[in-house]
Amino acid sequence: MSPRRRSPDWSRWLERWDLQQESFNPTREARFTAMMDVLEARLGRRFTVLDLGSGPGSFSARILRRFPAARSVAVDYDPVVRRIGQEALGDFAGRLTWVDAKLGAPGWRSALPIRRFDAAVSTTALHWLAPAQLGRLYRDLARLLRPGGVFLNGDHLAWDRSDRDLARLGRSVIDVYLRRRRTPRREEWADWKEWWESARRSPDLREEFREHDRRNAGHPKEQDLPLSGHIRRLRTAGFRTAAVVWQVFENRVLFAVR
Ligand SMILES: C[S@@+](CC[C@H](N)C(=O)[O-])C[C@H]1O[C@@H](n2cnc3c(N)ncnc32)[C@H](O)[C@@H]1O
């Protein structure tokens, strides 16, 4: 008799995802909280949000737990992280919808189940988009958000080239922070590479990795458009306000109003 395989612990995959994201962004939870505070201050506690590059749904889950009347549509192009999120979180009693779409690609909006949102959010994702793709995405968001709706992007938003010293200082400060934070929990942190390698070894994700590899053949490099480039493109797309509302060096939250 062949040994029975244990059923996968999807919640553990999601938990380890959060740990590896925190390992390079130690202020990740503070940034999520700051973004949710802005959502509440601006929209109250009942709204529909579009989570762009949601990964396995870390931010959507936090939003839906904190705001029981909110809804989220989580968009991601990677079948591996989407499967983990879908298995670990489900659909939050109908409040969370998962969408497979490539942001900024022509026609991606047609995959959305609704076309009117109070807010769009994104965390650690849009730095993957090429400037032209990002411009297209911002124009699409201007159509998807209702007048007065908001966009919040928590990401690495770089200073301009002339401010390289500040960028170096920011990286050194994060290193100091990480060294100070060596608690027992710190030892559990998988880094990004270890997480992906162990996920790839999992028999439960074999099919998703086949599709992941097919889609990522020739995957673009991280683009890292400076903050000023984001603000310019948001304004061109028709956003009224576009300003930083939270930051730790280049780790920022950019807020824009439709
Ligand atoms: C570092 S992860 C962040 C995930 C999640 N937002 C979080 O904070 O944990 C970046 C995510 O963006 C997704 N992504 C990058 N470019 C994308 C695109 N053009 N369309 C859809 N998803 C994209 C990736 O698949 C990945 O899941």
Short mmCIF file of C-alpha atoms and ligand atoms in Angstrom, two decimals, residues 17-18 21 24 28 31-32 51-59 75-78 81 101-104 122-129 133 192 219, ligand 1:
data_model
loop_
_atom_site.label_atom_id
_atom_site.label_comp_id
_atom_site.label_asym_id
_atom_site.label_seq_id
_atom_site.Cartn_x
_atom_site.Cartn_y
_atom_site.Cartn_z
CA TRP A 17 4.70 34.09 2.38
CA ASP A 18 4.06 36.87 4.89
CA GLN A 21 7.84 39.45 2.54
CA PHE A 24 12.92 42.38 3.29
CA ARG A 28 5.15 45.82 6.01
CA ARG A 31 2.35 50.06 5.98
CA PHE A 32 -0.78 47.86 5.64
CA ASP A 51 -6.29 44.71 -5.02
CA LEU A 52 -3.72 44.96 -7.83
CA GLY A 53 -1.00 42.28 -7.85
CA SER A 54 -2.62 40.74 -4.78
CA GLY A 55 -0.29 37.73 -4.54
CA PRO A 56 -1.92 35.20 -2.17
CA GLY A 57 -4.24 37.92 -0.83
CA SER A 58 -2.36 39.16 2.24
CA PHE A 59 -3.69 42.70 2.01
CA VAL A 75 -6.06 40.40 -9.32
CA ASP A 76 -2.86 38.47 -9.93
CA TYR A 77 -1.22 36.89 -12.95
CA ASP A 78 0.69 34.18 -11.09
CA VAL A 81 0.29 32.54 -5.41
CA ALA A 101 -5.36 38.94 -15.32
CA LYS A 102 -2.19 40.70 -16.37
CA LEU A 103 -2.33 44.31 -15.21
CA GLY A 104 -1.59 46.86 -17.89
CA SER A 122 -1.52 47.66 -4.40
CA THR A 123 1.40 46.48 -2.25
CA THR A 124 4.92 45.58 -3.44
CA ALA A 125 3.70 44.83 -6.95
CA LEU A 126 3.62 47.69 -9.44
CA HIS A 127 7.41 48.06 -9.56
CA TRP A 128 7.25 45.07 -11.96
CA LEU A 129 5.39 47.09 -14.59
CA GLN A 133 2.29 49.46 -18.98
CA TRP A 192 12.11 35.19 -0.92
CA HIS A 219 9.71 37.90 -17.43
C1 LIG B 1 5.88 40.75 -4.22
S1 LIG B 1 4.31 40.18 -4.68
C2 LIG B 1 3.24 41.12 -3.59
C3 LIG B 1 1.94 40.44 -3.36
C4 LIG B 1 1.00 41.11 -2.36
N1 LIG B 1 0.49 42.35 -2.86
C5 LIG B 1 1.67 41.32 -1.01
O1 LIG B 1 1.88 42.46 -0.60
O2 LIG B 1 1.97 40.32 -0.36
C6 LIG B 1 4.01 40.94 -6.29
C7 LIG B 1 2.82 40.32 -7.00
O3 LIG B 1 2.50 41.10 -8.15
C8 LIG B 1 2.10 40.21 -9.18
N2 LIG B 1 2.26 40.90 -10.46
C9 LIG B 1 3.38 41.49 -10.96
N3 LIG B 1 3.13 42.02 -12.18
C10 LIG B 1 1.83 41.74 -12.44
C11 LIG B 1 0.96 42.02 -13.55
N4 LIG B 1 1.39 42.69 -14.63
N5 LIG B 1 -0.32 41.58 -13.48
C12 LIG B 1 -0.78 40.90 -12.40
N6 LIG B 1 -0.02 40.61 -11.33
C13 LIG B 1 1.27 41.02 -11.36
C14 LIG B 1 3.01 39.02 -9.00
O4 LIG B 1 2.48 37.85 -9.62
C15 LIG B 1 3.09 38.91 -7.49
O5 LIG B 1 2.11 38.05 -6.98
#
